[in-house]
Coordinates of C-alpha atoms and ligand atoms in Angstrom, one line a residue:
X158 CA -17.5 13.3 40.6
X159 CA -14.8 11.0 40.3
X160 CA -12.3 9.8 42.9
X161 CA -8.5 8.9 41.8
X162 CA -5.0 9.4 43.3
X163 CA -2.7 11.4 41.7
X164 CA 0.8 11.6 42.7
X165 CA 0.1 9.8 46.2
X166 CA -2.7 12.5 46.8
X167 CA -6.1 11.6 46.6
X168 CA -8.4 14.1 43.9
X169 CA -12.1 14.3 43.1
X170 CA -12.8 15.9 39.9
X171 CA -15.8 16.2 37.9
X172 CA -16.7 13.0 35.5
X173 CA -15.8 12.8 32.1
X174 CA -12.5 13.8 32.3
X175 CA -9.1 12.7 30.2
X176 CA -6.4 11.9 33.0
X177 CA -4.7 15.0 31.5
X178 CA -7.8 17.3 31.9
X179 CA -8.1 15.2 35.6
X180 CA -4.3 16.5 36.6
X181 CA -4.8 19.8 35.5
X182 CA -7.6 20.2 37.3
X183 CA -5.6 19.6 40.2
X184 CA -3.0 21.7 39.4
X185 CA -0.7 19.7 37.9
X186 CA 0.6 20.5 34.6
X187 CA 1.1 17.2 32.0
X188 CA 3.1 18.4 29.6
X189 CA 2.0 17.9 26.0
X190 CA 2.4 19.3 22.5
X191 CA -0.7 17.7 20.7
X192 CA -3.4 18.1 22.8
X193 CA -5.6 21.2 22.9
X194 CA -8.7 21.6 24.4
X195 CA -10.0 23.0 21.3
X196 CA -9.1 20.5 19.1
X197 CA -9.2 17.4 21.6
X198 CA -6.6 14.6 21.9
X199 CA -4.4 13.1 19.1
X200 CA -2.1 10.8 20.9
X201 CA 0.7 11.9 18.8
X202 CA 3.4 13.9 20.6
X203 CA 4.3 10.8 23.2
X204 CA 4.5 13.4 25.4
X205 CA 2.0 13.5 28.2
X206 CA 2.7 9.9 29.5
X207 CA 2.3 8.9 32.9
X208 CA 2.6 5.7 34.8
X209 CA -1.3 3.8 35.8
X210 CA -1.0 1.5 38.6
X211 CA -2.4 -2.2 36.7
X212 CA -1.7 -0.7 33.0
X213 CA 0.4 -2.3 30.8
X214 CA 3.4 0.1 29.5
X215 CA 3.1 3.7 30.5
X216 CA 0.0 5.6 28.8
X217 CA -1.3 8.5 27.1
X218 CA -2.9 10.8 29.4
X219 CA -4.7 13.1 26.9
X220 CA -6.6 10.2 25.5
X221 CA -7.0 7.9 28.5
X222 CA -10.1 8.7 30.3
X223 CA -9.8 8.9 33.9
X224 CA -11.4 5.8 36.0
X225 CA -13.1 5.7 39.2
X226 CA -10.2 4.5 42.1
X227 CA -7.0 5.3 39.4
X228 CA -3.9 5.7 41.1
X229 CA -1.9 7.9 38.7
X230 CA 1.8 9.1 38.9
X231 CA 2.5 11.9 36.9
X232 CA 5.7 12.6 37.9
X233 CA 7.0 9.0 38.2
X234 CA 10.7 7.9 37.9
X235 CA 9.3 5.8 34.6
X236 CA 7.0 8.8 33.1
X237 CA 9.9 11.7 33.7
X238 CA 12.3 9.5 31.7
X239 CA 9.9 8.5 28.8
X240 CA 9.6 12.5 28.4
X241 CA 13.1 13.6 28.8
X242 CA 13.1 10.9 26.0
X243 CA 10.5 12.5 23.6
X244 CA 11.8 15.7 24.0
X245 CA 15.6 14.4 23.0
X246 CA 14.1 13.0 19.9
X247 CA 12.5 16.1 18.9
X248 CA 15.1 18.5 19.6
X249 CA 17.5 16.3 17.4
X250 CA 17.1 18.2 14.5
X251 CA 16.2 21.3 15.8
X252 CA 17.9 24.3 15.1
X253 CA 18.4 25.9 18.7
X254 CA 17.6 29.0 17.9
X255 CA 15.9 30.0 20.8
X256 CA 17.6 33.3 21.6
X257 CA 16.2 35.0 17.9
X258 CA 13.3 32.8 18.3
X259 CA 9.8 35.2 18.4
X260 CA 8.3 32.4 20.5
X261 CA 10.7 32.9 23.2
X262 CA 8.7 33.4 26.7
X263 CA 6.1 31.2 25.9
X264 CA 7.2 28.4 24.1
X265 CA 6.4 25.0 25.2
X266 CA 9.6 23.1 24.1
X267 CA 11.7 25.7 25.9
X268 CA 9.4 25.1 28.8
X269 CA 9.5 21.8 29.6
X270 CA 13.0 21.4 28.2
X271 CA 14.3 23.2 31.3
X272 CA 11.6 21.5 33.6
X273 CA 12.6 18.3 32.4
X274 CA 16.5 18.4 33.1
X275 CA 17.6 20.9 30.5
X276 CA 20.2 17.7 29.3
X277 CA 22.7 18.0 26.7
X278 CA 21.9 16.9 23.1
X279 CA 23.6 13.5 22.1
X280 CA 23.0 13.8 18.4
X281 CA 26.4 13.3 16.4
X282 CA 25.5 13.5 13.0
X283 CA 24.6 17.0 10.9
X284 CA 20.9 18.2 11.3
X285 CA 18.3 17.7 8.8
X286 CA 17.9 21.4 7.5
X287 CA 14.3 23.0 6.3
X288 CA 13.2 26.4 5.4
X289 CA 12.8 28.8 8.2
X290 CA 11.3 31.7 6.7
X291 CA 7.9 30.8 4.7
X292 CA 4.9 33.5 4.3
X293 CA 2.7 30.7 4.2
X294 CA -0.6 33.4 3.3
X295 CA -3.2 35.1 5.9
X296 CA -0.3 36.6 7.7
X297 CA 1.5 33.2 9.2
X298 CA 5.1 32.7 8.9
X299 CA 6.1 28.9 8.7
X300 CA 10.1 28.0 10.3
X301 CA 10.0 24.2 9.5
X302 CA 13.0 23.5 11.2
X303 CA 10.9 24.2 14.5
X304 CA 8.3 22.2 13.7
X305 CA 7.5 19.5 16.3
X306 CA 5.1 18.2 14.5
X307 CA 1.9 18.2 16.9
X308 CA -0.7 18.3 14.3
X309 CA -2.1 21.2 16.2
X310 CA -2.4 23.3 13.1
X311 CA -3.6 20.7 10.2
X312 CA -6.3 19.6 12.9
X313 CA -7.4 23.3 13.4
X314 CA -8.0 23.7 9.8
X315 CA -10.0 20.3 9.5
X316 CA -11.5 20.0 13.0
X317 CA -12.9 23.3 13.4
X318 CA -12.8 25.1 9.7
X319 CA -13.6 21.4 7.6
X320 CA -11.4 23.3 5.7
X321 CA -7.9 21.0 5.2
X322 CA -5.7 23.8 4.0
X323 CA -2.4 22.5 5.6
X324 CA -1.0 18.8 5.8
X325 CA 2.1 16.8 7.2
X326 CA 3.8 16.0 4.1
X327 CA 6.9 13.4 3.8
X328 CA 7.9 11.0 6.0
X329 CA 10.7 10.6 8.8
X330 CA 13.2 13.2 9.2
X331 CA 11.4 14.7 6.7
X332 CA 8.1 15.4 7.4
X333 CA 7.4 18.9 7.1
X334 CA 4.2 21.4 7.6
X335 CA 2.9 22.2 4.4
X336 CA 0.4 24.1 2.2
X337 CA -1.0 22.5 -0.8
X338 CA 1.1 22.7 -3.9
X339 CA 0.7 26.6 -5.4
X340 CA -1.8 27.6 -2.7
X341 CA -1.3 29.4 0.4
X342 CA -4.1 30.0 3.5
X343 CA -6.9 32.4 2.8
X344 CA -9.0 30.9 6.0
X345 CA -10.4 34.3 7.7
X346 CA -9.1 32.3 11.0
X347 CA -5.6 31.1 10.1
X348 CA -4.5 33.5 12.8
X349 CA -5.4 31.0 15.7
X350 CA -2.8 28.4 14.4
X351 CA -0.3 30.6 15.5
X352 CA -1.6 31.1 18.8
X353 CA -2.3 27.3 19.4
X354 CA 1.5 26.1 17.7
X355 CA 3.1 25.5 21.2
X356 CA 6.3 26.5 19.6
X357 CA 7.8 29.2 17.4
X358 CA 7.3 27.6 13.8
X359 CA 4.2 29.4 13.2
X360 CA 4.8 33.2 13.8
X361 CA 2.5 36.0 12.9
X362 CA 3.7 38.4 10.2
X363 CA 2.8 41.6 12.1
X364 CA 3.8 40.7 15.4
X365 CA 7.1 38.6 15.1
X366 CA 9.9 40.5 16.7
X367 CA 7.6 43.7 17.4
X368 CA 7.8 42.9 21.4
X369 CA 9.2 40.5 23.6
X370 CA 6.2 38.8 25.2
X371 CA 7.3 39.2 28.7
X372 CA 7.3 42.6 28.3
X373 CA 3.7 43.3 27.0
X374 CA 0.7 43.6 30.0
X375 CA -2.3 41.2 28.9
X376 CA -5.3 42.7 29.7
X377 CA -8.7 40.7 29.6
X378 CA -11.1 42.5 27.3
X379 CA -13.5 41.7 25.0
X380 CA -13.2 42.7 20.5
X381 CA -15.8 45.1 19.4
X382 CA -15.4 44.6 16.0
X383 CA -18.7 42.6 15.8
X384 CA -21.3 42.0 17.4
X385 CA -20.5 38.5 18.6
X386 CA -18.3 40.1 21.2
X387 CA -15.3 37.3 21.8
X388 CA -13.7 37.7 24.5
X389 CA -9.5 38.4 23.9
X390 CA -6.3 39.1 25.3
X391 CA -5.1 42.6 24.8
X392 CA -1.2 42.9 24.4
X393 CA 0.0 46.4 25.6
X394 CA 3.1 48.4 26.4
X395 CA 3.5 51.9 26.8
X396 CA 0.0 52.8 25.5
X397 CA 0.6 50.6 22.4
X398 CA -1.5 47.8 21.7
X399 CA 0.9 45.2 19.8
X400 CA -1.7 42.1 19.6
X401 CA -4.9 40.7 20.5
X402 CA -5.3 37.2 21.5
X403 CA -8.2 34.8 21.9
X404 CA -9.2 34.5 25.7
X405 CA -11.2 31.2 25.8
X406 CA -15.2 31.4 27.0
X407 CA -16.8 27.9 26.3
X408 CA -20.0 30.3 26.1
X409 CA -18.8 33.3 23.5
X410 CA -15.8 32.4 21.2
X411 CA -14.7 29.0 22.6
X412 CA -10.5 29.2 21.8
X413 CA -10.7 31.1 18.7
X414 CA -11.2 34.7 17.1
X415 CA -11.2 35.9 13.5
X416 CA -8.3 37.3 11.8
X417 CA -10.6 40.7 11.1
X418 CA -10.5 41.4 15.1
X419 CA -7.3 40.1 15.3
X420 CA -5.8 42.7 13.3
X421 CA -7.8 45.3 14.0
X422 CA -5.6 47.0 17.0
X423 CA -3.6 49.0 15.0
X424 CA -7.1 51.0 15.0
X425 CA -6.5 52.0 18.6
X426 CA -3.1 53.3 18.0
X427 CA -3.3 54.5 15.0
X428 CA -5.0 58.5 13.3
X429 CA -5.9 59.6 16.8
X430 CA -7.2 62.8 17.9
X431 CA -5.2 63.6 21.0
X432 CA -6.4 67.2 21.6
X433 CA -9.6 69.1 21.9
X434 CA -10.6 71.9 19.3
X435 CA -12.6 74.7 18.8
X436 CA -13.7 75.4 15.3
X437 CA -13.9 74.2 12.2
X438 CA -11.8 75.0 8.3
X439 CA -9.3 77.0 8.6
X440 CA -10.4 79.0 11.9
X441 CA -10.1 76.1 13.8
X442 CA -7.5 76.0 17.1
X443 CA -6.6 73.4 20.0
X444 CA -8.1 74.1 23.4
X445 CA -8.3 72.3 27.0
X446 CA -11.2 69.9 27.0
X447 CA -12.2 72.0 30.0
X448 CA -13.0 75.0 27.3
X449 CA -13.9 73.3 24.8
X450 CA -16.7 71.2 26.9
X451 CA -17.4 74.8 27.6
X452 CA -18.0 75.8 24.3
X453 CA -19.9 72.8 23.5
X454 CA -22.3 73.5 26.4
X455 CA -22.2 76.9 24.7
X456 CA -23.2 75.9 21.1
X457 CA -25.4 73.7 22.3
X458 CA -27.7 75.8 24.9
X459 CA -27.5 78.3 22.1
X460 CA -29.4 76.2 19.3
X461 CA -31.7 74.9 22.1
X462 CA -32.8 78.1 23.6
X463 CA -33.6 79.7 20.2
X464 CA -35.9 76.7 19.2
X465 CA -33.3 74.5 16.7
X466 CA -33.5 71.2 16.1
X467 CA -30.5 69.0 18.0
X468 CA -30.1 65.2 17.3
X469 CA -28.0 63.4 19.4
X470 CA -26.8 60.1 17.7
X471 CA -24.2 57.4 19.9
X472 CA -22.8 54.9 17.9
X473 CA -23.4 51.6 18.7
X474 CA -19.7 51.4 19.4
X475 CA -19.8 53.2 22.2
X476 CA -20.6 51.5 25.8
X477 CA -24.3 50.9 27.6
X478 CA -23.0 53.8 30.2
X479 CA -22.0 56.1 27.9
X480 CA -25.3 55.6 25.8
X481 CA -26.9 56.3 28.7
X482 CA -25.6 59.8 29.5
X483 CA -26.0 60.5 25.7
X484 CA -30.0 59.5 26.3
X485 CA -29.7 61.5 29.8
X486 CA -28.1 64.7 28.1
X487 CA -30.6 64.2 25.0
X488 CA -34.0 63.7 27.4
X489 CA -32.8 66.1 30.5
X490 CA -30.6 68.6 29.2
X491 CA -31.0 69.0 25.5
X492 CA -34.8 68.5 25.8
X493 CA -34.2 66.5 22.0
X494 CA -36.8 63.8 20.7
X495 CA -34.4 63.5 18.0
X496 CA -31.8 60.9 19.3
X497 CA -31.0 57.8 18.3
X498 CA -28.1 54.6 18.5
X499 CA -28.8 53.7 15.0
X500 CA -25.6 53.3 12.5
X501 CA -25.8 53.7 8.9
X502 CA -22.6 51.2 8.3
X503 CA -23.2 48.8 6.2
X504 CA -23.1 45.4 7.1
X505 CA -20.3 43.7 6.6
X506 CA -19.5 39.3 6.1
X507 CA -20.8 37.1 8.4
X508 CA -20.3 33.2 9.4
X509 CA -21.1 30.3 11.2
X510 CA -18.7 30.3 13.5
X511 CA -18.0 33.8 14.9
X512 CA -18.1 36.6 12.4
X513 CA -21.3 38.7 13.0
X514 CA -22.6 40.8 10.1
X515 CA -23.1 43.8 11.8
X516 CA -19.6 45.3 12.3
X517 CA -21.0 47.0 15.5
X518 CA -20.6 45.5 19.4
X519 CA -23.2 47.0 21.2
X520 CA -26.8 47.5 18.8
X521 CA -28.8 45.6 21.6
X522 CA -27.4 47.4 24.4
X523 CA -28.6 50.5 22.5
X524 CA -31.9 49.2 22.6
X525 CA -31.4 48.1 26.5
X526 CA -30.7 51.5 27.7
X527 CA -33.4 52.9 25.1
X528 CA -31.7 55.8 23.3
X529 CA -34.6 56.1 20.4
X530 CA -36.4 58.8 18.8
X531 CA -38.8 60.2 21.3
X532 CA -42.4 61.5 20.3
X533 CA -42.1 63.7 17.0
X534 CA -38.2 62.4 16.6
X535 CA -36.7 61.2 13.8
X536 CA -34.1 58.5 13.7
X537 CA -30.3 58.6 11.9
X538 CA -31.7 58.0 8.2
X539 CA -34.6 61.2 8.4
X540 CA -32.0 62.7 10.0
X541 CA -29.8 63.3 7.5
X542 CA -32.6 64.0 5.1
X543 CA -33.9 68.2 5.2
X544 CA -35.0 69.6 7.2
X545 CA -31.4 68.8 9.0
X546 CA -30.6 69.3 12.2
X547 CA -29.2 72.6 13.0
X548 CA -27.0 70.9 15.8
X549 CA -25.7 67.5 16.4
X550 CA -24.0 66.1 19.8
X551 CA -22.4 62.9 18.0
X552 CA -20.6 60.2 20.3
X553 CA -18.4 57.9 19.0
X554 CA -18.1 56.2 15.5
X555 CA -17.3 58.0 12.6
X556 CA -21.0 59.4 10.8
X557 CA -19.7 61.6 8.4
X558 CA -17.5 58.6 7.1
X559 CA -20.2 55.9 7.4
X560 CA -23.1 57.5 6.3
X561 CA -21.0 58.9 3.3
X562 CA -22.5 62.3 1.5
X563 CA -25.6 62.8 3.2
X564 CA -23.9 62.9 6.3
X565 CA -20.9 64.6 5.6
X566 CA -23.5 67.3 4.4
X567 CA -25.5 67.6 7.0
X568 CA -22.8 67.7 9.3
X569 CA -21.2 70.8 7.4
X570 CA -24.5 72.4 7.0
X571 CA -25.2 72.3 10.7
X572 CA -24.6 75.5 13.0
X573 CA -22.9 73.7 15.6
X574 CA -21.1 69.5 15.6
X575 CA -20.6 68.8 18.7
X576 CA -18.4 65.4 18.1
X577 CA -16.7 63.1 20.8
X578 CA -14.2 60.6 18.7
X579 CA -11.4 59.1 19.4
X580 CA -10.1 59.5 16.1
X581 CA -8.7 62.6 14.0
X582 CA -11.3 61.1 10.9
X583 CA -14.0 63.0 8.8
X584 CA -16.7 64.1 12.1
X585 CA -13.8 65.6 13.4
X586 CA -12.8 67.2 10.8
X587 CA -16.5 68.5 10.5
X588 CA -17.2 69.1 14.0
X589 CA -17.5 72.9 15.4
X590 CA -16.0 71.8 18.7
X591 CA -14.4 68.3 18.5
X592 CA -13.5 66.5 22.2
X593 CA -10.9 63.8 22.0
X594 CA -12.8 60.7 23.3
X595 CA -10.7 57.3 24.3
X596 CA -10.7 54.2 22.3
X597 CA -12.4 51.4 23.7
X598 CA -9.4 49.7 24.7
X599 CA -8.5 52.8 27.0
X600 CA -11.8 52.9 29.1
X601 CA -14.2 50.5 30.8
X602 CA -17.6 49.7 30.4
X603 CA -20.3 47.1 29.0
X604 CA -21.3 46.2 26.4
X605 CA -24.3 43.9 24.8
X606 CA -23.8 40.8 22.2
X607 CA -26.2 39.6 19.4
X608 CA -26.9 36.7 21.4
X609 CA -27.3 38.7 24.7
X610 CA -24.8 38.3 27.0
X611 CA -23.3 41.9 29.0
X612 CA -19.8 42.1 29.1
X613 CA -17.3 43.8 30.2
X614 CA -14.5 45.8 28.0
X615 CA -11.4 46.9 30.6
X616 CA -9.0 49.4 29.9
X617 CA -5.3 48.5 29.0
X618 CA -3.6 51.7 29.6
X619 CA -4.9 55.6 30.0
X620 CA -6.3 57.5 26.9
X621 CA -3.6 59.0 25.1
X622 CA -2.2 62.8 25.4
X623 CA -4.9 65.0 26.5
X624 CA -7.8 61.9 24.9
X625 CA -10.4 61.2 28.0
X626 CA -12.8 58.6 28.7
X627 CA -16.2 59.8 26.8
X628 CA -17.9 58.9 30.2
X629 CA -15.8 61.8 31.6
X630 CA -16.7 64.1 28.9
X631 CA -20.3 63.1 28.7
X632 CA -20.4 64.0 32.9
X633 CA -18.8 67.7 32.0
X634 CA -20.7 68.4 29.2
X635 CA -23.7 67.3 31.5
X636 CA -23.0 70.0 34.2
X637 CA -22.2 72.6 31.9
X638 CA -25.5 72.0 30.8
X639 CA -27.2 71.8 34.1
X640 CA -27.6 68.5 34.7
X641 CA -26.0 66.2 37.2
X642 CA -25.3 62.5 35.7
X643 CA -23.9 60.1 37.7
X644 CA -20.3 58.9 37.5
X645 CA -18.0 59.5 35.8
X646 CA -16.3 55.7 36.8
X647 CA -18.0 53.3 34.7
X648 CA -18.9 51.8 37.6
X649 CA -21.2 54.0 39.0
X650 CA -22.7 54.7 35.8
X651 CA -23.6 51.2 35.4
X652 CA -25.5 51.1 39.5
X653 CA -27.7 54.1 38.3
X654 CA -28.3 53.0 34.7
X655 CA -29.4 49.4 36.4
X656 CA -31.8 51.3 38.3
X657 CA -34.1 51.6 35.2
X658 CA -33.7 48.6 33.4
X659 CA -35.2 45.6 34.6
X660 CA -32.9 43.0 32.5
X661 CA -30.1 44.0 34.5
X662 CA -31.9 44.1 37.9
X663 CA -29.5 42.4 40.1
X664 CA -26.3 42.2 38.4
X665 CA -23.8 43.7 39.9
X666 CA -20.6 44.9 38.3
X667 CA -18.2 42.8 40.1
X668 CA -19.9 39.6 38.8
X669 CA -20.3 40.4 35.0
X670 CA -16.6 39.5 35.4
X671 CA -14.1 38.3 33.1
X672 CA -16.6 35.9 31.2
X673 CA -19.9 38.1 31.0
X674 CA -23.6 37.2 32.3
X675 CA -26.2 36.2 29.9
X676 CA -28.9 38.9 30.7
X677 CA -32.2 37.1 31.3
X678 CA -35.0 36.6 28.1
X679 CA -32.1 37.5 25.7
X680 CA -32.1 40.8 23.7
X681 CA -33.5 41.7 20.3
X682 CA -31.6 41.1 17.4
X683 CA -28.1 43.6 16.8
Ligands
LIG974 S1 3.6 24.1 12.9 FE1 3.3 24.2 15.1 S2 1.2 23.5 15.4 FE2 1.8 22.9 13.4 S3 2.5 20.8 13.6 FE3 4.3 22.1 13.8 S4 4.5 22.6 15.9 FE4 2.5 21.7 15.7
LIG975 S1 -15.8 37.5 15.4 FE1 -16.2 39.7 15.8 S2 -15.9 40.0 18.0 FE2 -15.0 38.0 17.4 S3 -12.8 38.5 16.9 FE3 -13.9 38.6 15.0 S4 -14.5 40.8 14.8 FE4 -14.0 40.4 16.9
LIG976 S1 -0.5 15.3 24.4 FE1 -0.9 13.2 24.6 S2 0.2 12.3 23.0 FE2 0.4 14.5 22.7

């Protein structure tokens, strides 16, 4: 640990530290435009000074490391004044267009212009005027005039892609952002640059003047459009997701997420199925989930008790604790070998850095909770091979879209598809009784990463219209069947599915937390 005053206070802060890193540590905000934690220091913005007692001239704090016995003043008379300083030089040519400005609410120059004195601009002469509306490719719009040049985004590109696909180009007034000559960004990332651009000249294309920020609730959740599982910020309001953000972990996704599960929220709001129904073709009419979870029961007793043959199949979309009421329902009520977790999607692209082939977020905790073919079961693909099943119990994912022809006809062949989905897709459409199930970011639970670490998912905001957490609907359809399952809080499915799985022996819900636990001898592969 390493001693140092800061302020007039004396601080003890771990070792290794930038004074920057030291101070916020402690609380105390530096301000700065160039340095990220991400990316490291660049020393260019001038911004973060501070006054060192025995240093020459006042310093850099994001690249000076902190010594042993520093004395430090942050908010000296000198270090205040060198700032209000920077920040008059770079808003000499800035437009001031703060009040149509999409970064309004959390934009660093903003910020610190009004902590820093909020003073009048002495600048005489006409501005220098850039372009302010340039779709710069991958979604990203580029306003140059807002630019404060930070080097945030030309660093992200060769620091973490060692991809350069954006430079500084010109000199002085000037300088300006740009592409190279006749290309435009194709990295699957370029979506954290707008994230990490402390101000508003790099916007996002599908969120810019969607939502104020200060009006969207950020709830901490993890994507589940891979299996690498990064942990992100979902923006909602009103039911409506309108973006999802990286939400650092040092031991999951670091600062950054990929453009595919950054855009993939207008999933959740998007084709739902908000009511339950009975029926399928043209027969088919809306019910209460109470009746239809009835009829379900129903259908399903009904195949059972004459001898047919029922698979139950969960997605590996769906959450450990509601895999394991579709195991508990297969084994205790349905009396099924034939269930299984497996998909049939194909895999999709891969990378190094985050991007996990299989498009699924929860294959190992399948295999944790142990929904698999029991003795004399088959699993998905013989499944969809004669002789079909003549019922299935389907939750979450989409099968008949996924596993193409042979499942969409085994699914119409069946007698009875029982189908919880969230979405009005094709198992819906080929379901007998089809239960409006919530998307993930409308329900809790946990959920298992390639590289084996249980995480929490939260929900943002209820399930939509008369849409209800599968857990709920699993626990109904359980007691209309004649068995009691535990929950339906996610919760208290987790306590009695821990029970039986040694891995998570120990772990209690409370401190899987916002980061996740890495669950002890890993997991096999997704
Ligand atoms: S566009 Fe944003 S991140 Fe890039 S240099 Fe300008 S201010 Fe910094
Ligand atoms: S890498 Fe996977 S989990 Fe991470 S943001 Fe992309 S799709 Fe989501
Ligand atoms: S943050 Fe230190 S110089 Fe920019």
């Amino acid at each position: 640990m390493t001693e140092f005053t800061l302020d007039g206070s004396k601080r003890t802060v771990p070792d290794g530290l930038s004074v920057l890193e030291a101070a916020r540590t402690c609380g105390t905000e530096i301000p700065h435009f160039c340095y990220h934690p991400g990316l490291g220091p660049d020393g260019n913005c001038r911004l973060c000074l501070v006054e060192i007692e025995g240093a020459r001239g006042l310093q850099t704090s994001c690249n000076t490391k902190l010594a042993p016995g520093m004395v430090v003043r942050a908010m000296g008379k000198d270090a205040v004044a060198a700032r209000q300083a920077v920040l008059e030089f770079v808003l000499l040519n800035h437009p001031i267009d703060c009040p149509i400005c999409d970064q309004a609410g959390e934009c660093k120059l903003q910020d610190y212009y009004v902590a820093l004195g909020a003073a009048d601009s002495r600048m005489a002469f006409p501005k220098v005027r850039k372009r302010k509306r340039e779709a710069i490719g991958a979604g990203v719009m580029l306003d140059k005039e807002r630019c404060v040049l930070c080097a945030r985004c030309t660093r992200f590109f060769s620091n973490v892609m060692k991809d350069e696909q954006l430079v500084i180009a010109n000199r002085g007034n000037h300088a300006e952002i740009a592409t190279f000559p006749g290309r435009k960004l194709d990295s699957p990332y370029a979506g954290n640059i707008v994230d990490i651009c402390p101000v508003g000249a790099l916007t996002s294309e599908a969120f810019r003047f969607r939502a104020r920020v200060w009006l969207l609730q950020a709830t901490p959740t993890i994507c589940t459009g891979c299996a690498t599982g990064c942990n992100i910020y979902a923006d909602a309001k009103d039911g409506v997701v309108y973006r999802f953000r990286p939400r650092t972990n040092p031991d999951v996704n670091g600062w950054w997420i990929c453009d595919e599960g950054r855009y993939s929220y207008p999933a959740v709001n998007e084709n739902r199925l908000v009511a339950a129904r009975i029926g399928r073709g043209p027969g088919a009419r809306e019910a209460s989930v109470e009746e239809a979870v009835a009829a379900a029961a129903a259908e399903l007793a009904a195949v059972r008790d004459t001898g047919g043959t029922i698979a139950v199949v969960a997605s590996p979309d769906a959450s450990c604790e509601e895999v394991f009421l579709a195991r508990r329902i297969a084994e205790d009520a349905l009396r099924t070998p034939h269930r299984t977790g497996r998909s049939v999607k194909p895999p999709g692209v891969g990378d190094a850095l985050l991007r996990h082939r299989v498009k699924h977020p929860n294959t190992p905790g399948v295999a944790l909770v142990g929904l698999a073919p029991g003795a004399g079961g088959r699993d998905l693909p013989g499944l969809l091979s004669p002789p079909r099943p003549d019922a299935w119990l389907l939750l979450g994912g989409d099968l008949a879209a996924e596993g193409g022809a042979p499942a969409a006809e085994a699914l119409s062949a069946a007698r009875s598809v029982v189908a919880i989905v969230p979405h009005a897709g094709a198992t819906a459409a080929s379901a007998t009784v089809a239960l409006p199930g919530a998307t993930w970011i409308e329900k809790d639970g946990t959920f298992v990463s390639a590289k084996g670490r249980l995480q929490r998912a939260r929900a943002a905001f209820p399930p939509r219209g008369d849409a209800r957490a599968d857990l709920e609907i699993l626990a109904a359809l359980g007691a209309a069947l004649g068995v009691r399952l535990p929950g339906p809080r996610a919760e208290e499915t987790f306590r009695a599915m821990r029970a039986g799985i040694p891995a998570l022996a120990g772990i209690e819900w409370d401190a899987i937390g916002e980061g996740g636990v890495a669950l002890p001898g890993g997991v096999g592969p997704p």
